Structures are given as C-alpha cells and as structure tokens.
XYZ file of C-alpha atoms in Angstrom:
391
model
C 75.424 38.110 -88.885
C 77.125 40.467 -91.385
C 75.797 44.082 -90.157
C 73.734 45.879 -92.660
C 75.801 49.401 -94.062
C 75.086 52.233 -92.101
C 74.498 54.232 -94.817
C 71.845 53.608 -97.826
C 74.877 52.270 -100.307
C 74.999 48.440 -101.084
C 77.385 45.971 -99.051
C 80.627 46.085 -100.907
C 82.753 43.533 -100.067
C 85.838 45.151 -101.370
C 85.794 48.268 -98.908
C 86.356 45.309 -96.275
C 89.637 43.770 -97.382
C 93.266 44.671 -97.891
C 93.433 46.453 -101.322
C 96.045 44.218 -102.452
C 93.551 41.017 -102.627
C 91.478 42.942 -105.493
C 94.782 42.827 -107.625
C 94.872 40.302 -110.564
C 98.014 38.719 -109.513
C 96.539 37.715 -106.020
C 93.484 36.151 -107.857
C 95.726 34.094 -110.024
C 97.705 32.985 -107.605
C 95.044 31.978 -105.522
C 93.891 29.713 -108.943
C 97.038 28.294 -108.957
C 96.683 27.246 -104.929
C 93.366 25.849 -105.471
C 94.286 23.973 -108.151
C 97.109 22.426 -105.711
C 99.565 23.972 -108.221
C 101.798 25.002 -105.306
C 104.889 25.816 -106.764
C 103.210 27.917 -109.550
C 101.188 29.512 -106.606
C 104.428 30.073 -104.437
C 106.587 31.741 -107.470
C 103.533 34.292 -107.876
C 102.997 35.133 -104.231
C 106.698 35.475 -103.938
C 106.586 37.864 -106.830
C 104.000 40.134 -104.988
C 105.635 39.865 -101.965
C 109.191 41.391 -103.715
C 106.767 43.738 -105.178
C 105.273 44.815 -102.154
C 107.696 44.496 -99.301
C 105.583 46.261 -96.246
C 102.491 44.051 -97.070
C 102.190 41.536 -94.403
C 98.804 39.413 -96.190
C 101.491 39.280 -99.157
C 103.676 37.629 -96.660
C 101.114 35.410 -94.999
C 100.261 34.276 -98.296
C 103.788 32.741 -99.005
C 103.603 31.313 -95.515
C 100.106 29.428 -96.567
C 101.537 28.433 -99.785
C 104.602 26.739 -98.306
C 102.671 25.303 -95.256
C 99.781 23.661 -97.177
C 102.450 22.341 -99.836
C 104.214 20.467 -97.134
C 100.927 19.214 -95.593
C 100.050 17.778 -98.912
C 103.263 16.148 -99.592
C 102.846 14.763 -95.933
C 99.598 13.251 -96.684
C 98.170 15.796 -93.761
C 95.303 17.251 -96.068
C 93.404 14.059 -96.152
C 90.440 14.540 -93.881
C 89.708 10.961 -93.283
C 92.559 12.117 -90.781
C 90.767 14.555 -88.800
C 87.030 12.886 -89.108
C 87.670 11.400 -85.636
C 89.806 12.857 -82.589
C 92.088 9.889 -82.891
C 94.509 12.223 -84.798
C 95.058 13.816 -81.429
C 96.666 10.616 -80.082
C 98.595 9.733 -82.826
C 102.181 8.393 -82.937
C 102.821 9.505 -86.574
C 106.265 11.266 -87.029
C 106.412 13.740 -89.583
C 109.838 14.447 -91.232
C 109.990 18.271 -92.523
C 113.199 19.123 -94.382
C 114.836 21.922 -91.928
C 115.137 23.876 -94.600
C 111.449 24.151 -94.972
C 110.673 24.570 -91.259
C 113.288 27.272 -90.866
C 111.512 29.350 -93.746
C 108.141 28.489 -92.353
C 109.133 30.057 -89.015
C 110.996 32.866 -90.511
C 107.910 33.902 -92.583
C 105.627 33.549 -89.521
C 108.139 35.921 -87.577
C 108.402 38.660 -90.555
C 104.603 38.763 -91.165
C 103.754 39.362 -87.373
C 106.548 41.695 -86.701
C 105.243 43.756 -89.873
C 102.048 43.685 -88.538
C 102.824 44.904 -85.109
C 104.926 47.512 -86.391
C 101.708 48.666 -88.571
C 99.650 48.397 -85.715
C 101.821 50.605 -83.410
C 101.808 53.088 -85.873
C 97.876 52.922 -86.448
C 95.884 51.173 -83.647
C 93.126 51.081 -86.266
C 94.869 49.398 -88.859
C 92.173 46.296 -89.624
C 94.365 45.364 -92.320
C 97.397 44.434 -89.874
C 95.291 42.891 -87.518
C 93.466 40.152 -90.038
C 96.964 39.740 -91.534
C 98.818 38.970 -88.234
C 95.715 36.754 -87.333
C 95.928 34.917 -90.788
C 99.617 34.083 -90.228
C 99.165 32.957 -86.542
C 96.559 30.717 -87.680
C 98.823 29.140 -90.473
C 101.384 28.617 -88.248
C 99.312 27.108 -85.320
C 98.004 24.670 -88.452
C 101.615 23.687 -88.927
C 102.839 23.003 -85.670
C 99.337 20.974 -84.698
C 99.303 18.895 -87.950
C 103.171 18.083 -88.064
C 104.285 18.802 -84.665
C 101.348 17.900 -82.447
C 102.565 20.619 -80.442
C 98.944 21.166 -78.944
C 99.590 23.651 -76.117
C 101.652 26.155 -78.565
C 99.329 25.783 -81.045
C 96.426 26.753 -78.815
C 98.516 29.742 -77.844
C 98.723 30.817 -81.516
C 95.159 29.825 -82.143
C 93.615 32.053 -79.467
C 96.202 34.562 -80.757
C 94.913 34.629 -84.240
C 91.180 34.377 -83.011
C 92.123 37.565 -80.615
C 93.282 39.296 -83.664
C 90.019 38.510 -86.013
C 87.691 39.426 -82.991
C 89.964 42.995 -83.032
C 89.385 43.134 -86.969
C 85.765 42.834 -86.633
C 85.354 45.584 -84.013
C 86.858 47.738 -86.229
C 84.923 46.734 -88.936
C 82.088 44.477 -88.167
C 81.862 43.386 -92.168
C 85.359 42.348 -92.774
C 83.976 38.719 -93.568
C 87.163 37.073 -93.778
C 87.934 37.494 -90.108
C 85.089 35.328 -89.455
C 86.987 32.244 -90.244
C 89.334 32.280 -87.420
C 86.776 32.653 -84.734
C 84.163 30.196 -86.414
C 87.173 27.331 -86.461
C 88.131 28.035 -83.098
C 84.655 28.164 -81.729
C 84.025 25.013 -83.437
C 87.250 23.086 -82.460
C 87.217 24.014 -78.646
C 83.561 22.780 -78.452
C 84.626 19.413 -80.042
C 87.773 18.972 -77.866
C 87.258 16.536 -75.060
C 87.361 17.846 -71.662
C 90.528 16.048 -70.830
C 92.477 17.383 -73.767
C 91.127 20.834 -73.195
C 92.891 20.778 -69.710
C 95.741 19.095 -70.847
C 96.722 22.049 -73.506
C 95.466 24.569 -71.060
C 92.008 25.911 -72.344
C 89.776 24.354 -69.729
C 87.863 27.678 -69.008
C 87.630 28.408 -72.751
C 84.054 28.281 -74.123
C 83.389 26.865 -77.896
C 79.826 26.677 -79.654
C 79.831 24.419 -82.528
C 76.692 26.027 -84.341
C 77.961 29.468 -84.059
C 81.193 28.167 -85.215
C 79.539 26.666 -88.028
C 77.238 29.630 -88.911
C 80.393 31.645 -88.763
C 82.153 29.993 -91.573
C 79.068 30.117 -93.506
C 79.225 33.874 -93.387
C 82.942 34.142 -94.578
C 82.239 31.638 -97.121
C 79.718 33.623 -98.400
C 81.104 37.126 -98.237
C 84.825 36.902 -97.666
C 87.168 38.004 -100.233
C 90.077 35.516 -99.187
C 88.752 32.867 -97.159
C 85.734 31.637 -98.901
C 87.391 28.160 -100.021
C 89.258 27.887 -96.817
C 85.880 28.449 -94.816
C 83.879 25.636 -97.106
C 86.523 23.240 -96.992
C 86.534 23.732 -93.205
C 83.193 23.734 -93.200
C 82.660 20.729 -94.752
C 85.365 18.695 -92.587
C 83.486 19.819 -89.544
C 79.925 18.726 -90.562
C 82.107 15.503 -91.618
C 83.035 15.160 -88.092
C 79.702 15.402 -86.815
C 78.345 12.772 -89.481
C 76.483 15.506 -91.044
C 77.069 13.934 -94.262
C 74.277 15.030 -96.676
C 75.309 18.772 -95.481
C 79.093 18.375 -95.756
C 78.421 16.589 -98.972
C 76.565 19.868 -100.404
C 79.605 21.929 -99.687
C 82.234 19.652 -101.096
C 80.413 18.752 -104.235
C 80.265 22.485 -104.609
C 84.113 22.966 -104.080
C 84.495 19.632 -106.581
C 82.650 21.267 -109.329
C 84.196 24.591 -109.060
C 87.826 22.834 -108.822
C 87.328 19.984 -110.394
C 90.926 19.717 -111.269
C 91.975 20.045 -107.559
C 92.751 16.309 -106.408
C 91.813 16.937 -102.892
C 88.389 18.340 -103.459
C 87.496 15.313 -105.594
C 89.043 12.926 -103.059
C 87.113 14.162 -100.083
C 83.788 14.008 -102.369
C 84.294 10.373 -102.504
C 85.407 9.937 -98.742
C 82.205 11.821 -97.899
C 80.106 9.466 -100.090
C 81.613 6.504 -98.824
C 81.096 7.802 -95.063
C 77.250 8.619 -95.805
C 77.205 4.807 -96.445
C 76.736 4.809 -100.271
C 79.630 2.616 -100.967
C 78.754 1.791 -104.834
C 78.607 5.429 -104.952
C 82.008 6.348 -103.676
C 83.627 3.594 -105.432
C 82.738 5.063 -108.826
C 83.890 8.631 -107.617
C 87.215 6.613 -106.214
C 87.687 5.300 -109.743
C 86.538 8.529 -111.607
C 89.260 10.379 -109.714
C 91.881 7.572 -110.591
C 90.820 7.870 -114.167
C 91.426 11.370 -114.411
C 94.851 10.873 -112.944
C 95.787 8.936 -115.762
C 94.972 12.109 -118.193
C 98.312 13.805 -118.808
C 98.168 16.967 -116.746
C 95.000 16.752 -115.298
C 95.841 16.964 -111.746
C 99.015 18.449 -110.411
C 101.149 15.780 -108.229
C 98.237 13.732 -107.463
C 98.440 11.549 -104.065
C 96.910 8.493 -105.838
C 97.823 6.263 -102.962
C 95.338 8.332 -101.023
C 92.445 7.392 -103.806
C 93.423 3.899 -104.020
C 93.275 3.378 -99.841
C 90.014 4.941 -99.873
C 88.838 3.018 -102.683
C 90.596 -0.110 -100.927
C 88.379 0.854 -97.243
C 85.348 0.869 -99.470
C 85.471 -2.134 -101.061
C 86.166 -3.690 -97.803
C 83.011 -2.525 -96.372
C 81.172 -3.572 -99.732
C 82.608 -7.449 -98.821
C 84.899 -7.415 -101.826
C 87.625 -8.618 -100.267
C 89.677 -9.658 -103.401
C 89.384 -6.267 -104.997
C 89.889 -4.710 -101.390
C 93.540 -6.465 -101.340
C 94.706 -5.209 -104.771
C 93.894 -1.641 -104.377
C 95.625 -1.660 -100.969
C 98.656 -3.383 -102.944
C 97.999 -0.209 -105.430
C 98.198 2.226 -102.709
C 101.253 0.900 -101.342
C 103.000 0.623 -104.540
C 102.510 4.366 -105.505
C 105.926 6.423 -105.993
C 104.354 9.279 -104.190
C 103.174 7.089 -101.048
C 104.660 7.919 -97.632
C 105.762 5.409 -95.185
C 102.686 6.183 -92.944
C 100.104 5.158 -95.467
C 102.365 2.484 -97.230
C 102.798 0.759 -93.913
C 98.822 1.051 -93.141
C 97.905 -0.435 -96.754
C 100.523 -3.512 -96.328
C 98.949 -4.331 -92.876
C 95.278 -3.980 -94.368
C 96.724 -6.201 -97.365
C 97.690 -8.555 -95.217
C 94.390 -8.604 -93.684
C 92.689 -9.380 -96.649
C 94.928 -11.882 -97.972
C 94.144 -13.874 -94.264
C 90.427 -13.519 -95.161
C 91.223 -15.078 -98.538
C 93.002 -17.864 -96.964
C 96.362 -17.072 -98.737
C 98.649 -16.814 -95.930
C 101.885 -16.804 -97.561
C 100.809 -13.451 -99.246
C 99.248 -12.209 -95.824
C 102.627 -12.846 -93.924
C 104.772 -11.019 -96.904
C 102.653 -7.778 -96.426
C 102.699 -8.028 -92.346
C 106.457 -8.710 -92.306
C 106.658 -5.296 -94.805
C 104.361 -3.339 -92.302
C 106.291 -4.233 -89.195
C 109.714 -3.922 -90.648
C 112.092 -1.636 -88.600
C 113.222 1.968 -89.766
C 110.298 4.345 -90.620
C 107.008 4.574 -89.255
C 106.159 1.909 -86.754
C 102.153 2.623 -86.044
C 101.835 -0.500 -87.440
C 104.076 -2.514 -86.272
C 102.517 -4.106 -83.185
C 99.485 -5.043 -84.845
C 101.258 -6.521 -87.676
C 103.964 -8.703 -85.480
C 100.495 -10.148 -83.760
C 99.127 -11.479 -87.162
C 102.171 -12.940 -88.005
C 101.781 -15.476 -85.318
C 97.828 -15.776 -85.540
C 96.157 -14.986 -88.836
C 93.332 -12.167 -88.976
C 89.950 -13.316 -88.611
C 88.106 -10.285 -89.166
C 87.199 -10.412 -85.548
C-alpha cells in the first residue's frame, strides 16, 4: 500500500514524479497517445526530447510511442492474443522494418546510458531509476511480443522490476514504480513451471493478488502509468476469467477515451468472453459504426472488430453472419497476413457448415497459399481434403 506522508501535509502526487511529467506538453502528448494518434504523440514527444536532451524519461516516451505504434500496426495490441498462454508457443512471424527496429534499440540504449550516468552522479536519483526501469520495460515488451525472445525479455523485465524497487526504496510513495513490479508479480505467477525453467527464472517467485493490488495502486495514484496500469489490470483479470472485474476496469477506460479504438474493442471482447453474446455483438457493431464517421478513430484496425464479431456470431450459431464477418475481416486493407489467413480459414469452416463447399474450398486455398503467414496452412490443407463438420 502507499505509505502515508511522514508529516502532517496532505499527500502530494507531484512530489513523487519527475517534474517534466507535470508539464502541459507531456500531458498533451499522452492524450494523443491514448487516442491512438501515435504520429501526433511521436512528434510531440520528439519535440519534448529535443528541448530536454538530458531527460531520460523524455527519451523513454519516444521509445514507448515507437514500440506501441509498431505493436498496433502488427495487431499485437489485441489482448485476445494474450488472454491465454498459447501466445507463448505461437509460430507467428512479425516482420518489423529494420529502421524501426534499429531506432527502438538505439533509444533503449540511450535512455539507459543517460540513467546510468545520472545514477552514478547521484545514487539517490529516484527519477533516473524509474526512467531506466521504464525504458527496460518497454524494450522487454517489444522483444517479447515481436521476437518471442523470452529469455532476453525476462532479463530486461527483472531489471525493470529491480529499478522500480530501487525507486520505491528511495521514495515509497512513487506510485508509478509499482506498475512494473505488479506486472512482474502477476506474470511470473501465471507462467507454467516448465516455461519458467526454460527461460531461467525457476527460482523467482510471483504472486497474482499482490501484482493486481500493485497495479490498482499505480492506477489510482500514479502520474505516468495510471492508464497503462488499468490496461494491464484488465488484461490480467481477463486472463484469469474474472470478467466482471475486468469489464468494470475496461468500461472506465472506454468511457474516458471513447475514441481509443482498442479500449472500445476490448470492452466488446470482454463482453463476449463473459458469455453475453448479444451484448458483445451490439458493441462490435457500435465500434464498426463509429469507425465509419470521418475522423472518429485514428487508423482503426477494423479487421479486429470484424473478427471478434464473427467469432461471437459463430458462438451464437449465426453461421451465415459469421461467414460474412470473417470475409469482411479478411477484406480490410489494414488486415495483417496473420489475421487474414485466420479469417479465411474460419470463413471456410463456416461455408462448410452451410454446405457451400465451393466457397469453403476457395477460402481454404487462400489460407494455405504459399508465402506469408503459415500458421493456418496445415489445418486448411486438411479441410481441402475433408469438409469441416464442427467436430
């Protein structure tokens, strides 16, 4: 829990963050970021970095924006992918442009080097410890989700946690530092023992409830991490099938940022997972309808909404509508090859159930075509020989 102040003064969150985080420029850049205007956020954070070349957290914000912009474009921010542990063994290939990868690596190194220098000059510099942990955490997320580099990511993640613990030793009320520790606590406790052994953290402990409580504290009292903490909290609650709690968190995010496509999509995803199919269908359709309004969302990944809608319609046994929604997902110009092939595969299954074998074969052929993502190829080739029956 947050420690009470040692004097009689009211708790002042501003005393427990880098002063740059209280500036209007940083707040405005974050608003663009949370509305998924990554280009707008990037230009603003870059300006802040140029004006504050010795600010490690300013460098960290540029890094954060580049990482999340790339994850968004690669459909790696759809939490359906992480709601279960199957993503740990995914064969998915993520082709990140080399220039983007190089800049992410360079920014990570620059932020860490700045912090190392500042900590060497002043071992009590709590903001430098936090900024170093922030940069390490961003880099760990990138190499985990893009490269599946779990061993390297585990090292970065635990370094991030260590920096956050150092921050809290210097200032127990530095609420933002609790996010990295909370994520680590929950993630380690959630990993199967075999996976922990494989990535070399068999002796590291974790505690789910402690992790969730730390996320709640950083969400309630942090300056930098409240939105990220609530997002992680919703994801972890979803992972453990605690859907009413997850929905309460996610609805709050969607209400606060109604033009954040991902927050709106996640509310629909959670409603689906909770078992409220009709409610989820209404939410997916509302997202799709809002996307048709000029400028409402910035670069909406509509294929994700259509795919979620199709899955829900399939669960409601509306096979005809599901088939059409899968086709809509595959047809979106923003659709990644990974989701396009999944959509084609699922559409083929729906057409088999509708006894439209010709259309089913067409979709299986598309899903199993050479080149690009091959995660659906084996199953699609199997159904090219034998129709899908739903068994």
